[in-house]
N, C-alpha and C. Protein backbone atom coordinates (compact mmCIF):
# COMPACT_ATOMS: atom_id res chain seq x y z
N MET A 1 65.05 46.80 45.25
CA MET A 1 64.21 47.82 44.63
C MET A 1 64.35 47.78 43.11
N GLU A 2 65.56 47.64 42.65
CA GLU A 2 65.77 47.57 41.20
C GLU A 2 65.08 46.35 40.63
N HIS A 3 65.11 45.26 41.43
CA HIS A 3 64.46 44.02 40.95
C HIS A 3 62.98 44.24 40.78
N TYR A 4 62.31 44.88 41.72
CA TYR A 4 60.88 45.16 41.63
C TYR A 4 60.56 46.08 40.47
N ASN A 5 61.40 47.09 40.26
CA ASN A 5 61.15 48.01 39.16
C ASN A 5 61.20 47.30 37.82
N THR A 6 62.16 46.42 37.68
CA THR A 6 62.27 45.66 36.42
C THR A 6 61.04 44.80 36.19
N PHE A 7 60.54 44.15 37.28
CA PHE A 7 59.35 43.29 37.19
C PHE A 7 58.12 44.11 36.78
N ASP A 8 57.98 45.30 37.36
CA ASP A 8 56.86 46.17 37.03
C ASP A 8 56.93 46.60 35.57
N GLU A 9 58.12 46.94 35.11
CA GLU A 9 58.25 47.34 33.72
C GLU A 9 57.88 46.21 32.77
N THR A 10 58.27 45.01 33.21
CA THR A 10 57.94 43.83 32.37
C THR A 10 56.43 43.67 32.26
N LEU A 11 55.70 43.80 33.37
CA LEU A 11 54.24 43.69 33.36
C LEU A 11 53.62 44.75 32.48
N VAL A 12 54.16 45.96 32.54
CA VAL A 12 53.64 47.04 31.73
C VAL A 12 53.82 46.73 30.25
N ASN A 13 54.99 46.21 29.92
CA ASN A 13 55.26 45.88 28.51
C ASN A 13 54.33 44.78 28.02
N ILE A 14 54.10 43.78 28.91
CA ILE A 14 53.19 42.68 28.54
C ILE A 14 51.79 43.21 28.29
N ASP A 15 51.34 44.10 29.20
CA ASP A 15 50.02 44.71 29.04
C ASP A 15 49.93 45.49 27.75
N LYS A 16 50.98 46.23 27.44
CA LYS A 16 50.97 47.02 26.21
C LYS A 16 50.92 46.10 24.99
N GLY A 17 51.74 45.03 25.05
CA GLY A 17 51.76 44.10 23.91
C GLY A 17 50.43 43.42 23.73
N THR A 18 49.80 42.98 24.84
CA THR A 18 48.50 42.31 24.78
C THR A 18 47.44 43.25 24.22
N SER A 19 47.47 44.50 24.72
CA SER A 19 46.50 45.49 24.26
C SER A 19 46.69 45.77 22.78
N SER A 20 47.96 45.85 22.36
CA SER A 20 48.25 46.13 20.95
C SER A 20 47.77 44.98 20.07
N ASN A 21 48.02 43.72 20.51
CA ASN A 21 47.57 42.54 19.73
C ASN A 21 46.05 42.49 19.67
N PHE A 22 45.42 42.78 20.77
CA PHE A 22 43.96 42.75 20.80
C PHE A 22 43.36 43.80 19.86
N THR A 23 43.98 44.99 19.88
CA THR A 23 43.50 46.06 18.99
C THR A 23 43.67 45.69 17.53
N THR A 24 44.83 45.11 17.24
CA THR A 24 45.11 44.68 15.86
C THR A 24 44.11 43.62 15.41
N SER A 25 43.81 42.64 16.30
CA SER A 25 42.86 41.58 15.98
C SER A 25 41.46 42.15 15.74
N MET A 26 41.06 43.09 16.55
CA MET A 26 39.75 43.72 16.39
C MET A 26 39.66 44.45 15.05
N MET A 27 40.72 45.13 14.68
CA MET A 27 40.71 45.87 13.42
C MET A 27 40.63 44.91 12.23
N GLU A 28 41.37 43.80 12.32
CA GLU A 28 41.33 42.82 11.24
C GLU A 28 39.93 42.22 11.11
N THR A 29 39.32 41.90 12.26
CA THR A 29 37.97 41.33 12.25
C THR A 29 36.99 42.32 11.64
N LYS A 30 37.10 43.60 12.01
CA LYS A 30 36.21 44.63 11.47
C LYS A 30 36.39 44.76 9.96
N GLN A 31 37.65 44.69 9.50
CA GLN A 31 37.89 44.78 8.06
C GLN A 31 37.25 43.61 7.32
N LYS A 32 37.39 42.40 7.91
CA LYS A 32 36.78 41.22 7.30
C LYS A 32 35.26 41.35 7.26
N ASN A 33 34.68 41.82 8.34
CA ASN A 33 33.22 42.00 8.40
C ASN A 33 32.76 43.04 7.38
N ASP A 34 33.53 44.11 7.24
CA ASP A 34 33.17 45.15 6.27
C ASP A 34 33.23 44.59 4.85
N LEU A 35 34.26 43.75 4.61
CA LEU A 35 34.40 43.16 3.28
C LEU A 35 33.22 42.23 2.96
N ILE A 36 32.84 41.41 3.95
CA ILE A 36 31.70 40.50 3.77
C ILE A 36 30.42 41.29 3.56
N GLU A 37 30.24 42.35 4.33
CA GLU A 37 29.04 43.16 4.21
C GLU A 37 28.95 43.82 2.84
N ARG A 38 30.08 44.32 2.33
CA ARG A 38 30.08 44.93 0.99
C ARG A 38 29.76 43.89 -0.08
N SER A 39 30.31 42.66 0.14
CA SER A 39 30.04 41.58 -0.82
C SER A 39 28.56 41.22 -0.82
N VAL A 40 27.95 41.13 0.37
CA VAL A 40 26.54 40.80 0.47
C VAL A 40 25.68 41.88 -0.17
N LYS A 41 26.03 43.15 0.09
CA LYS A 41 25.28 44.25 -0.50
C LYS A 41 25.37 44.21 -2.02
N HIS A 42 26.57 43.88 -2.51
CA HIS A 42 26.77 43.82 -3.96
C HIS A 42 25.89 42.72 -4.57
N GLU A 43 25.90 41.54 -3.94
CA GLU A 43 25.09 40.43 -4.44
C GLU A 43 23.60 40.77 -4.37
N THR A 44 23.20 41.41 -3.29
CA THR A 44 21.80 41.79 -3.14
C THR A 44 21.39 42.78 -4.23
N THR A 45 22.28 43.72 -4.51
CA THR A 45 21.99 44.70 -5.56
C THR A 45 21.85 44.01 -6.92
N GLU A 46 22.74 43.06 -7.17
CA GLU A 46 22.68 42.32 -8.43
C GLU A 46 21.37 41.55 -8.55
N LEU A 47 20.97 40.90 -7.43
CA LEU A 47 19.71 40.14 -7.45
C LEU A 47 18.51 41.05 -7.67
N ASP A 48 18.54 42.20 -7.00
CA ASP A 48 17.45 43.16 -7.19
C ASP A 48 17.37 43.63 -8.63
N LEU A 49 18.55 43.87 -9.23
CA LEU A 49 18.59 44.32 -10.62
C LEU A 49 18.05 43.23 -11.56
N MET A 50 18.46 41.97 -11.30
CA MET A 50 17.97 40.86 -12.11
C MET A 50 16.46 40.72 -11.97
N SER A 51 15.99 40.84 -10.74
CA SER A 51 14.55 40.73 -10.50
C SER A 51 13.79 41.84 -11.21
N LYS A 52 14.35 43.05 -11.18
CA LYS A 52 13.70 44.17 -11.85
C LYS A 52 13.66 43.94 -13.35
N ASN A 53 14.77 43.46 -13.91
CA ASN A 53 14.80 43.18 -15.34
C ASN A 53 13.79 42.11 -15.71
N GLN A 54 13.67 41.09 -14.85
CA GLN A 54 12.72 40.02 -15.13
C GLN A 54 11.29 40.54 -15.07
N GLU A 55 11.02 41.42 -14.11
CA GLU A 55 9.69 42.00 -14.02
C GLU A 55 9.37 42.83 -15.25
N GLU A 56 10.37 43.57 -15.75
CA GLU A 56 10.16 44.36 -16.95
C GLU A 56 9.87 43.47 -18.15
N ILE A 57 10.61 42.34 -18.23
CA ILE A 57 10.39 41.40 -19.33
C ILE A 57 8.99 40.80 -19.23
N ASP A 58 8.60 40.39 -18.00
CA ASP A 58 7.26 39.82 -17.80
C ASP A 58 6.18 40.84 -18.15
N SER A 59 6.42 42.08 -17.74
CA SER A 59 5.43 43.12 -18.02
C SER A 59 5.28 43.33 -19.52
N PHE A 60 6.42 43.38 -20.22
CA PHE A 60 6.38 43.56 -21.67
C PHE A 60 5.70 42.35 -22.34
N TYR A 61 6.06 41.15 -21.85
CA TYR A 61 5.47 39.93 -22.40
C TYR A 61 3.95 39.92 -22.21
N GLN A 62 3.51 40.27 -21.00
CA GLN A 62 2.08 40.26 -20.72
C GLN A 62 1.34 41.31 -21.54
N SER A 63 1.98 42.47 -21.73
CA SER A 63 1.34 43.54 -22.50
C SER A 63 1.18 43.12 -23.97
N GLN A 64 2.14 42.39 -24.49
CA GLN A 64 2.05 41.94 -25.87
C GLN A 64 1.00 40.84 -26.04
N ILE A 65 0.89 39.97 -25.02
CA ILE A 65 -0.09 38.88 -25.09
C ILE A 65 -1.51 39.41 -25.02
N THR A 66 -1.74 40.38 -24.14
CA THR A 66 -3.10 40.90 -23.93
C THR A 66 -3.42 42.08 -24.86
N LYS A 67 -2.46 42.47 -25.66
CA LYS A 67 -2.65 43.64 -26.52
C LYS A 67 -3.70 43.36 -27.59
N SER A 68 -4.49 44.38 -27.85
CA SER A 68 -5.48 44.28 -28.93
C SER A 68 -4.82 44.76 -30.22
N TRP A 69 -4.47 43.82 -31.06
CA TRP A 69 -3.72 44.14 -32.28
C TRP A 69 -4.66 44.63 -33.38
N GLY A 70 -4.45 45.87 -33.75
CA GLY A 70 -5.23 46.42 -34.86
C GLY A 70 -4.58 46.09 -36.20
N LEU A 71 -5.25 46.48 -37.25
CA LEU A 71 -4.74 46.19 -38.59
C LEU A 71 -3.39 46.86 -38.82
N TRP A 72 -3.26 48.10 -38.36
CA TRP A 72 -1.99 48.83 -38.54
C TRP A 72 -0.86 48.17 -37.77
N ASP A 73 -1.15 47.75 -36.52
CA ASP A 73 -0.12 47.08 -35.72
C ASP A 73 0.31 45.77 -36.36
N LYS A 74 -0.67 45.04 -36.89
CA LYS A 74 -0.33 43.77 -37.54
C LYS A 74 0.56 43.99 -38.76
N TRP A 75 0.30 45.09 -39.48
CA TRP A 75 1.04 45.34 -40.72
C TRP A 75 2.44 45.88 -40.43
N THR A 76 2.54 46.78 -39.46
CA THR A 76 3.83 47.40 -39.17
C THR A 76 4.73 46.53 -38.31
N ASN A 77 4.16 45.63 -37.55
CA ASN A 77 4.96 44.79 -36.65
C ASN A 77 4.53 43.33 -36.81
N ARG A 78 4.59 42.88 -38.05
CA ARG A 78 4.08 41.54 -38.37
C ARG A 78 4.85 40.44 -37.65
N SER A 79 6.14 40.60 -37.53
CA SER A 79 6.96 39.57 -36.89
C SER A 79 6.56 39.37 -35.42
N MET A 80 6.38 40.48 -34.69
CA MET A 80 5.97 40.39 -33.29
C MET A 80 4.58 39.79 -33.18
N TYR A 81 3.69 40.20 -34.08
CA TYR A 81 2.32 39.69 -34.06
C TYR A 81 2.31 38.17 -34.27
N ASP A 82 3.10 37.70 -35.24
CA ASP A 82 3.16 36.26 -35.49
C ASP A 82 3.72 35.51 -34.28
N GLN A 83 4.73 36.08 -33.64
CA GLN A 83 5.32 35.43 -32.46
C GLN A 83 4.30 35.36 -31.32
N VAL A 84 3.55 36.46 -31.14
CA VAL A 84 2.53 36.47 -30.09
C VAL A 84 1.47 35.41 -30.35
N GLN A 85 1.06 35.27 -31.62
CA GLN A 85 0.06 34.25 -31.96
C GLN A 85 0.60 32.84 -31.71
N ASP A 86 1.88 32.65 -32.03
CA ASP A 86 2.49 31.34 -31.77
C ASP A 86 2.52 31.04 -30.27
N VAL A 87 2.85 32.07 -29.50
CA VAL A 87 2.89 31.89 -28.04
C VAL A 87 1.50 31.57 -27.50
N LYS A 88 0.49 32.29 -28.01
CA LYS A 88 -0.89 32.03 -27.57
C LYS A 88 -1.31 30.60 -27.91
N MET A 89 -0.97 30.16 -29.10
CA MET A 89 -1.30 28.80 -29.49
C MET A 89 -0.59 27.78 -28.60
N GLU A 90 0.66 28.07 -28.27
CA GLU A 90 1.42 27.17 -27.41
C GLU A 90 0.83 27.14 -26.00
N LEU A 91 0.45 28.35 -25.52
CA LEU A 91 -0.19 28.41 -24.20
C LEU A 91 -1.52 27.66 -24.19
N LEU A 92 -2.28 27.82 -25.28
CA LEU A 92 -3.57 27.13 -25.38
C LEU A 92 -3.36 25.62 -25.39
N LYS A 93 -2.37 25.17 -26.17
CA LYS A 93 -2.08 23.73 -26.24
C LYS A 93 -1.61 23.21 -24.88
N THR A 94 -0.71 23.99 -24.25
CA THR A 94 -0.21 23.57 -22.94
C THR A 94 -1.34 23.50 -21.92
N SER A 95 -2.21 24.52 -21.93
CA SER A 95 -3.36 24.54 -21.02
C SER A 95 -4.30 23.38 -21.28
N ALA A 96 -4.53 23.08 -22.57
CA ALA A 96 -5.41 21.96 -22.91
C ALA A 96 -4.80 20.63 -22.46
N ASP A 97 -3.50 20.48 -22.70
CA ASP A 97 -2.82 19.25 -22.27
C ASP A 97 -2.89 19.11 -20.75
N TYR A 98 -2.71 20.23 -20.06
CA TYR A 98 -2.77 20.19 -18.61
C TYR A 98 -4.16 19.78 -18.12
N ARG A 99 -5.19 20.38 -18.73
CA ARG A 99 -6.56 20.05 -18.32
C ARG A 99 -6.88 18.58 -18.59
N VAL A 100 -6.46 18.10 -19.77
CA VAL A 100 -6.71 16.69 -20.10
C VAL A 100 -5.99 15.78 -19.10
N ALA A 101 -4.73 16.10 -18.81
CA ALA A 101 -3.96 15.29 -17.86
C ALA A 101 -4.58 15.37 -16.47
N PHE A 102 -5.05 16.57 -16.09
CA PHE A 102 -5.65 16.74 -14.77
C PHE A 102 -6.92 15.90 -14.62
N TYR A 103 -7.84 16.04 -15.60
CA TYR A 103 -9.09 15.29 -15.52
C TYR A 103 -8.87 13.79 -15.67
N LYS A 104 -7.89 13.42 -16.50
CA LYS A 104 -7.57 12.00 -16.64
C LYS A 104 -7.07 11.43 -15.32
N THR A 105 -6.19 12.16 -14.67
CA THR A 105 -5.68 11.72 -13.37
C THR A 105 -6.80 11.65 -12.34
N LEU A 106 -7.68 12.66 -12.36
CA LEU A 106 -8.80 12.70 -11.42
C LEU A 106 -9.74 11.51 -11.63
N LEU A 107 -10.07 11.23 -12.90
CA LEU A 107 -10.97 10.12 -13.19
C LEU A 107 -10.32 8.77 -12.86
N GLU A 108 -9.03 8.65 -13.17
CA GLU A 108 -8.33 7.41 -12.84
C GLU A 108 -8.28 7.20 -11.33
N THR A 109 -8.11 8.30 -10.58
CA THR A 109 -8.09 8.20 -9.12
C THR A 109 -9.45 7.76 -8.60
N ARG A 110 -10.52 8.36 -9.14
CA ARG A 110 -11.86 7.97 -8.71
C ARG A 110 -12.16 6.53 -9.06
N LEU A 111 -11.77 6.13 -10.28
CA LEU A 111 -12.00 4.75 -10.71
C LEU A 111 -11.25 3.78 -9.81
N GLU A 112 -10.01 4.11 -9.49
CA GLU A 112 -9.23 3.24 -8.61
C GLU A 112 -9.85 3.19 -7.22
N TYR A 113 -10.38 4.33 -6.79
CA TYR A 113 -11.03 4.39 -5.47
C TYR A 113 -12.25 3.48 -5.43
N PHE A 114 -13.11 3.60 -6.44
CA PHE A 114 -14.31 2.76 -6.47
C PHE A 114 -13.95 1.29 -6.66
N LYS A 115 -12.95 1.01 -7.48
CA LYS A 115 -12.51 -0.37 -7.68
C LYS A 115 -12.01 -0.97 -6.38
N GLU A 116 -11.24 -0.17 -5.64
CA GLU A 116 -10.71 -0.65 -4.36
C GLU A 116 -11.84 -0.92 -3.38
N ARG A 117 -12.82 -0.02 -3.35
CA ARG A 117 -13.96 -0.21 -2.45
C ARG A 117 -14.76 -1.45 -2.84
N CYS A 118 -14.99 -1.63 -4.13
CA CYS A 118 -15.74 -2.80 -4.59
C CYS A 118 -14.99 -4.09 -4.31
N ASP A 119 -13.69 -4.07 -4.55
CA ASP A 119 -12.89 -5.27 -4.28
C ASP A 119 -12.90 -5.60 -2.80
N ALA A 120 -12.77 -4.57 -1.97
CA ALA A 120 -12.78 -4.80 -0.53
C ALA A 120 -14.14 -5.33 -0.07
N GLY A 121 -15.22 -4.72 -0.61
CA GLY A 121 -16.56 -5.19 -0.25
C GLY A 121 -16.81 -6.62 -0.69
N LEU A 122 -16.35 -6.94 -1.92
CA LEU A 122 -16.53 -8.30 -2.43
C LEU A 122 -15.76 -9.31 -1.59
N LYS A 123 -14.56 -8.95 -1.20
CA LYS A 123 -13.77 -9.86 -0.37
C LYS A 123 -14.43 -10.09 0.98
N MET A 124 -14.99 -9.04 1.56
CA MET A 124 -15.66 -9.20 2.86
C MET A 124 -16.91 -10.07 2.73
N ILE A 125 -17.66 -9.85 1.63
CA ILE A 125 -18.87 -10.66 1.41
C ILE A 125 -18.48 -12.13 1.20
N LYS A 126 -17.47 -12.35 0.36
CA LYS A 126 -17.02 -13.72 0.12
C LYS A 126 -16.54 -14.37 1.42
N GLY A 127 -15.75 -13.61 2.18
CA GLY A 127 -15.24 -14.15 3.44
C GLY A 127 -16.37 -14.52 4.39
N HIS A 128 -17.40 -13.67 4.42
CA HIS A 128 -18.53 -13.91 5.32
C HIS A 128 -19.27 -15.20 4.93
N TYR A 129 -19.61 -15.33 3.65
CA TYR A 129 -20.38 -16.49 3.22
C TYR A 129 -19.52 -17.76 3.19
N ARG A 130 -18.26 -17.63 2.89
CA ARG A 130 -17.39 -18.80 2.94
C ARG A 130 -17.25 -19.32 4.36
N GLN A 131 -17.19 -18.40 5.31
CA GLN A 131 -17.15 -18.82 6.71
C GLN A 131 -18.42 -19.55 7.09
N GLN A 132 -19.56 -19.04 6.62
CA GLN A 132 -20.84 -19.70 6.92
C GLN A 132 -20.89 -21.10 6.29
N VAL A 133 -20.42 -21.21 5.05
CA VAL A 133 -20.42 -22.51 4.38
C VAL A 133 -19.51 -23.48 5.11
N ALA A 134 -18.30 -23.02 5.45
CA ALA A 134 -17.35 -23.89 6.15
C ALA A 134 -17.91 -24.33 7.50
N THR A 135 -18.53 -23.39 8.21
CA THR A 135 -19.12 -23.73 9.51
C THR A 135 -20.24 -24.75 9.36
N PHE A 136 -21.08 -24.52 8.36
CA PHE A 136 -22.20 -25.44 8.13
C PHE A 136 -21.72 -26.84 7.76
N LEU A 137 -20.78 -26.91 6.80
CA LEU A 137 -20.29 -28.22 6.37
C LEU A 137 -19.54 -28.94 7.48
N THR A 138 -18.75 -28.18 8.23
CA THR A 138 -18.03 -28.80 9.35
C THR A 138 -18.99 -29.34 10.39
N LYS A 139 -20.04 -28.58 10.67
CA LYS A 139 -21.05 -29.03 11.63
C LYS A 139 -21.74 -30.29 11.14
N LYS A 140 -22.10 -30.32 9.85
CA LYS A 140 -22.76 -31.50 9.30
C LYS A 140 -21.84 -32.72 9.31
N LEU A 141 -20.55 -32.50 9.03
CA LEU A 141 -19.60 -33.61 9.08
C LEU A 141 -19.47 -34.15 10.50
N GLN A 142 -19.45 -33.24 11.46
CA GLN A 142 -19.38 -33.68 12.86
C GLN A 142 -20.65 -34.44 13.25
N GLU A 143 -21.81 -33.95 12.84
CA GLU A 143 -23.07 -34.65 13.15
C GLU A 143 -23.11 -36.02 12.50
N LEU A 144 -22.63 -36.09 11.25
CA LEU A 144 -22.60 -37.37 10.56
C LEU A 144 -21.64 -38.34 11.24
N SER A 145 -20.49 -37.84 11.69
CA SER A 145 -19.52 -38.69 12.38
C SER A 145 -20.12 -39.26 13.66
N ILE A 146 -20.85 -38.42 14.40
CA ILE A 146 -21.48 -38.89 15.64
C ILE A 146 -22.55 -39.95 15.33
N GLU A 147 -23.34 -39.67 14.29
CA GLU A 147 -24.40 -40.62 13.93
C GLU A 147 -23.81 -41.93 13.44
N VAL A 148 -22.76 -41.87 12.63
CA VAL A 148 -22.11 -43.09 12.17
C VAL A 148 -21.53 -43.87 13.34
N GLY A 149 -20.93 -43.17 14.31
CA GLY A 149 -20.41 -43.85 15.49
C GLY A 149 -21.50 -44.56 16.27
N ASP A 150 -22.63 -43.87 16.44
CA ASP A 150 -23.76 -44.51 17.14
C ASP A 150 -24.23 -45.75 16.40
N ARG A 151 -24.28 -45.67 15.07
CA ARG A 151 -24.72 -46.82 14.27
C ARG A 151 -23.71 -47.96 14.38
N GLN A 152 -22.43 -47.61 14.41
CA GLN A 152 -21.40 -48.64 14.54
C GLN A 152 -21.51 -49.36 15.89
N PHE A 153 -21.69 -48.56 16.94
CA PHE A 153 -21.80 -49.18 18.29
C PHE A 153 -23.03 -50.10 18.36
N ALA A 154 -24.15 -49.61 17.82
CA ALA A 154 -25.37 -50.43 17.85
C ALA A 154 -25.20 -51.70 17.01
N PHE A 155 -24.55 -51.57 15.87
CA PHE A 155 -24.33 -52.73 15.02
C PHE A 155 -23.41 -53.75 15.69
N ILE A 156 -22.35 -53.25 16.32
CA ILE A 156 -21.41 -54.16 16.99
C ILE A 156 -22.10 -54.93 18.11
N LYS A 157 -22.95 -54.25 18.88
CA LYS A 157 -23.69 -54.95 19.94
C LYS A 157 -24.57 -56.05 19.35
N MET A 158 -25.21 -55.74 18.24
CA MET A 158 -26.05 -56.74 17.58
C MET A 158 -25.22 -57.90 17.07
N MET A 159 -24.03 -57.59 16.49
CA MET A 159 -23.17 -58.64 15.96
C MET A 159 -22.60 -59.50 17.08
N MET A 160 -22.36 -58.89 18.26
CA MET A 160 -21.85 -59.66 19.39
C MET A 160 -22.87 -60.73 19.80
N LYS A 161 -24.14 -60.36 19.76
CA LYS A 161 -25.18 -61.35 20.08
C LYS A 161 -25.21 -62.46 19.04
N LYS A 162 -24.99 -62.09 17.80
CA LYS A 162 -24.97 -63.11 16.74
C LYS A 162 -23.78 -64.03 16.89
N TYR A 163 -22.61 -63.45 17.25
CA TYR A 163 -21.44 -64.31 17.45
C TYR A 163 -21.64 -65.23 18.65
N ASP A 164 -22.28 -64.70 19.70
CA ASP A 164 -22.58 -65.56 20.85
C ASP A 164 -23.52 -66.71 20.45
N TYR A 165 -24.50 -66.38 19.63
CA TYR A 165 -25.43 -67.42 19.19
C TYR A 165 -24.71 -68.44 18.30
N ALA A 166 -23.74 -67.93 17.46
CA ALA A 166 -23.01 -68.85 16.58
C ALA A 166 -22.20 -69.86 17.39
N ARG A 167 -21.67 -69.44 18.56
CA ARG A 167 -20.93 -70.37 19.38
C ARG A 167 -21.83 -71.48 19.96
N SER A 168 -23.10 -71.15 20.08
CA SER A 168 -24.03 -72.17 20.60
C SER A 168 -24.35 -73.25 19.57
N LEU A 169 -23.89 -73.03 18.33
CA LEU A 169 -24.15 -74.01 17.27
C LEU A 169 -22.95 -74.94 17.07
N ALA A 170 -22.17 -75.13 18.11
CA ALA A 170 -20.97 -75.96 18.00
C ALA A 170 -21.31 -77.39 17.63
N ASN A 171 -22.46 -77.87 18.03
CA ASN A 171 -22.86 -79.23 17.70
C ASN A 171 -23.33 -79.36 16.26
N TYR A 172 -23.40 -78.25 15.57
CA TYR A 172 -23.84 -78.26 14.17
C TYR A 172 -22.78 -77.50 13.35
N PRO A 173 -21.64 -78.16 13.10
CA PRO A 173 -20.51 -77.50 12.45
C PRO A 173 -20.85 -76.85 11.12
N ARG A 174 -21.56 -77.55 10.28
CA ARG A 174 -21.87 -77.01 8.97
C ARG A 174 -22.74 -75.77 9.07
N LEU A 175 -23.75 -75.85 9.90
CA LEU A 175 -24.64 -74.71 10.10
C LEU A 175 -23.90 -73.55 10.76
N GLN A 176 -23.04 -73.90 11.70
CA GLN A 176 -22.26 -72.85 12.38
C GLN A 176 -21.35 -72.11 11.40
N LYS A 177 -20.71 -72.87 10.47
CA LYS A 177 -19.82 -72.24 9.49
C LYS A 177 -20.59 -71.30 8.57
N GLN A 178 -21.74 -71.74 8.08
CA GLN A 178 -22.53 -70.89 7.19
C GLN A 178 -23.00 -69.62 7.91
N PHE A 179 -23.38 -69.82 9.18
CA PHE A 179 -23.83 -68.65 9.95
C PHE A 179 -22.66 -67.68 10.20
N ASP A 180 -21.49 -68.25 10.50
CA ASP A 180 -20.30 -67.40 10.70
C ASP A 180 -19.94 -66.63 9.43
N ASP A 181 -20.03 -67.31 8.27
CA ASP A 181 -19.73 -66.64 7.01
C ASP A 181 -20.74 -65.51 6.73
N SER A 182 -21.99 -65.79 7.04
CA SER A 182 -23.03 -64.78 6.84
C SER A 182 -22.80 -63.57 7.74
N ILE A 183 -22.41 -63.86 8.99
CA ILE A 183 -22.15 -62.76 9.94
C ILE A 183 -20.96 -61.91 9.47
N ALA A 184 -19.91 -62.59 9.02
CA ALA A 184 -18.71 -61.87 8.57
C ALA A 184 -19.01 -60.99 7.37
N ALA A 185 -19.79 -61.53 6.41
CA ALA A 185 -20.14 -60.75 5.22
C ALA A 185 -20.99 -59.54 5.60
N GLU A 186 -21.94 -59.78 6.49
CA GLU A 186 -22.79 -58.67 6.94
C GLU A 186 -21.97 -57.60 7.67
N GLU A 187 -21.02 -58.06 8.45
CA GLU A 187 -20.16 -57.15 9.21
C GLU A 187 -19.34 -56.28 8.27
N ASP A 188 -18.68 -56.93 7.31
CA ASP A 188 -17.86 -56.16 6.37
C ASP A 188 -18.69 -55.18 5.56
N ARG A 189 -19.83 -55.65 5.07
CA ARG A 189 -20.68 -54.83 4.21
C ARG A 189 -21.20 -53.60 4.95
N TYR A 190 -21.70 -53.77 6.17
CA TYR A 190 -22.32 -52.64 6.87
C TYR A 190 -21.27 -51.65 7.39
N LEU A 191 -20.17 -52.18 7.93
CA LEU A 191 -19.14 -51.28 8.44
C LEU A 191 -18.48 -50.49 7.30
N HIS A 192 -18.28 -51.13 6.17
CA HIS A 192 -17.74 -50.41 5.01
C HIS A 192 -18.74 -49.36 4.51
N PHE A 193 -20.02 -49.70 4.59
CA PHE A 193 -21.05 -48.74 4.17
C PHE A 193 -21.01 -47.49 5.03
N LEU A 194 -20.91 -47.68 6.36
CA LEU A 194 -20.87 -46.53 7.27
C LEU A 194 -19.60 -45.68 7.04
N SER A 195 -18.47 -46.36 6.86
CA SER A 195 -17.23 -45.60 6.59
C SER A 195 -17.32 -44.87 5.27
N GLY A 196 -17.99 -45.51 4.29
CA GLY A 196 -18.15 -44.88 2.98
C GLY A 196 -18.98 -43.62 3.04
N LEU A 197 -19.94 -43.57 3.95
CA LEU A 197 -20.74 -42.36 4.11
C LEU A 197 -19.86 -41.17 4.50
N LEU A 198 -18.95 -41.40 5.42
CA LEU A 198 -18.03 -40.33 5.84
C LEU A 198 -17.10 -39.93 4.70
N ASP A 199 -16.60 -40.94 3.97
CA ASP A 199 -15.68 -40.64 2.86
C ASP A 199 -16.38 -39.82 1.78
N LYS A 200 -17.61 -40.20 1.43
CA LYS A 200 -18.34 -39.49 0.39
C LYS A 200 -18.67 -38.06 0.82
N PHE A 201 -19.06 -37.92 2.10
CA PHE A 201 -19.38 -36.57 2.58
C PHE A 201 -18.13 -35.69 2.60
N GLU A 202 -17.00 -36.24 3.00
CA GLU A 202 -15.76 -35.47 2.99
C GLU A 202 -15.37 -35.08 1.57
N ALA A 203 -15.62 -36.00 0.60
CA ALA A 203 -15.32 -35.68 -0.79
C ALA A 203 -16.19 -34.53 -1.29
N ILE A 204 -17.47 -34.54 -0.90
CA ILE A 204 -18.37 -33.44 -1.28
C ILE A 204 -17.90 -32.13 -0.65
N LEU A 205 -17.49 -32.20 0.60
CA LEU A 205 -17.02 -31.00 1.31
C LEU A 205 -15.77 -30.43 0.63
N ASN A 206 -14.82 -31.30 0.29
CA ASN A 206 -13.59 -30.83 -0.36
C ASN A 206 -13.89 -30.23 -1.74
N GLU A 207 -14.83 -30.83 -2.46
CA GLU A 207 -15.20 -30.31 -3.77
C GLU A 207 -15.83 -28.93 -3.65
N GLU A 208 -16.62 -28.75 -2.61
CA GLU A 208 -17.27 -27.46 -2.39
C GLU A 208 -16.23 -26.40 -2.03
N LEU A 209 -15.26 -26.79 -1.22
CA LEU A 209 -14.22 -25.83 -0.81
C LEU A 209 -13.32 -25.44 -1.99
N LYS A 210 -13.15 -26.35 -2.96
CA LYS A 210 -12.33 -26.03 -4.13
C LYS A 210 -12.92 -24.88 -4.94
N ARG A 211 -14.24 -24.73 -4.87
CA ARG A 211 -14.89 -23.62 -5.58
C ARG A 211 -14.46 -22.27 -5.02
N TYR A 212 -14.10 -22.24 -3.74
CA TYR A 212 -13.68 -21.00 -3.12
C TYR A 212 -12.18 -20.77 -3.24
N ASN A 213 -11.43 -21.85 -3.51
CA ASN A 213 -10.00 -21.74 -3.64
C ASN A 213 -9.54 -22.48 -4.90
N PRO A 214 -9.87 -21.95 -6.07
CA PRO A 214 -9.51 -22.63 -7.32
C PRO A 214 -8.00 -22.64 -7.54
């Protein structure tokens, strides 16, 4: 029984100690919160006071700027009048500078806009016509290549008949040699002529393309 009583007393003491610590912690937290709240209120009051002072200054400034200065006011408060005129001149200059800068920026923006549009349009037009030129020239080169090939094949068939005929002149060596030389010269001349057509056309094509890519 004594053992149980001691255990119960211990629990009671623990509960009391825990409750006491909790109460102390709550009080400390409340004190900290109160301190923070007073600090915030103080700062807010200071800001409100500063704002009020600034409003009073602005109000006084505006009243002096818009004030209609009579001859008596100018004479009795010449220093303030001169300061107000200086401020007005400064405001006028600042406003003029702002307007000039604003319209200059606006015009430069419009100019850049139109320049960009014109450049883009010109590039598209150039691209369109350059594509047409390239397509046309490429097509003509292909047609010329086909025609030159047909001419080469027809010429070779004709030359084959001539070479066959030259072999039939074996009993006439001198005549056969002259005929062979004539055939060879004709062969070189005509085949070089056909190849030269392609070379010249390609040179014209490259020269034309250089105009688009200087």
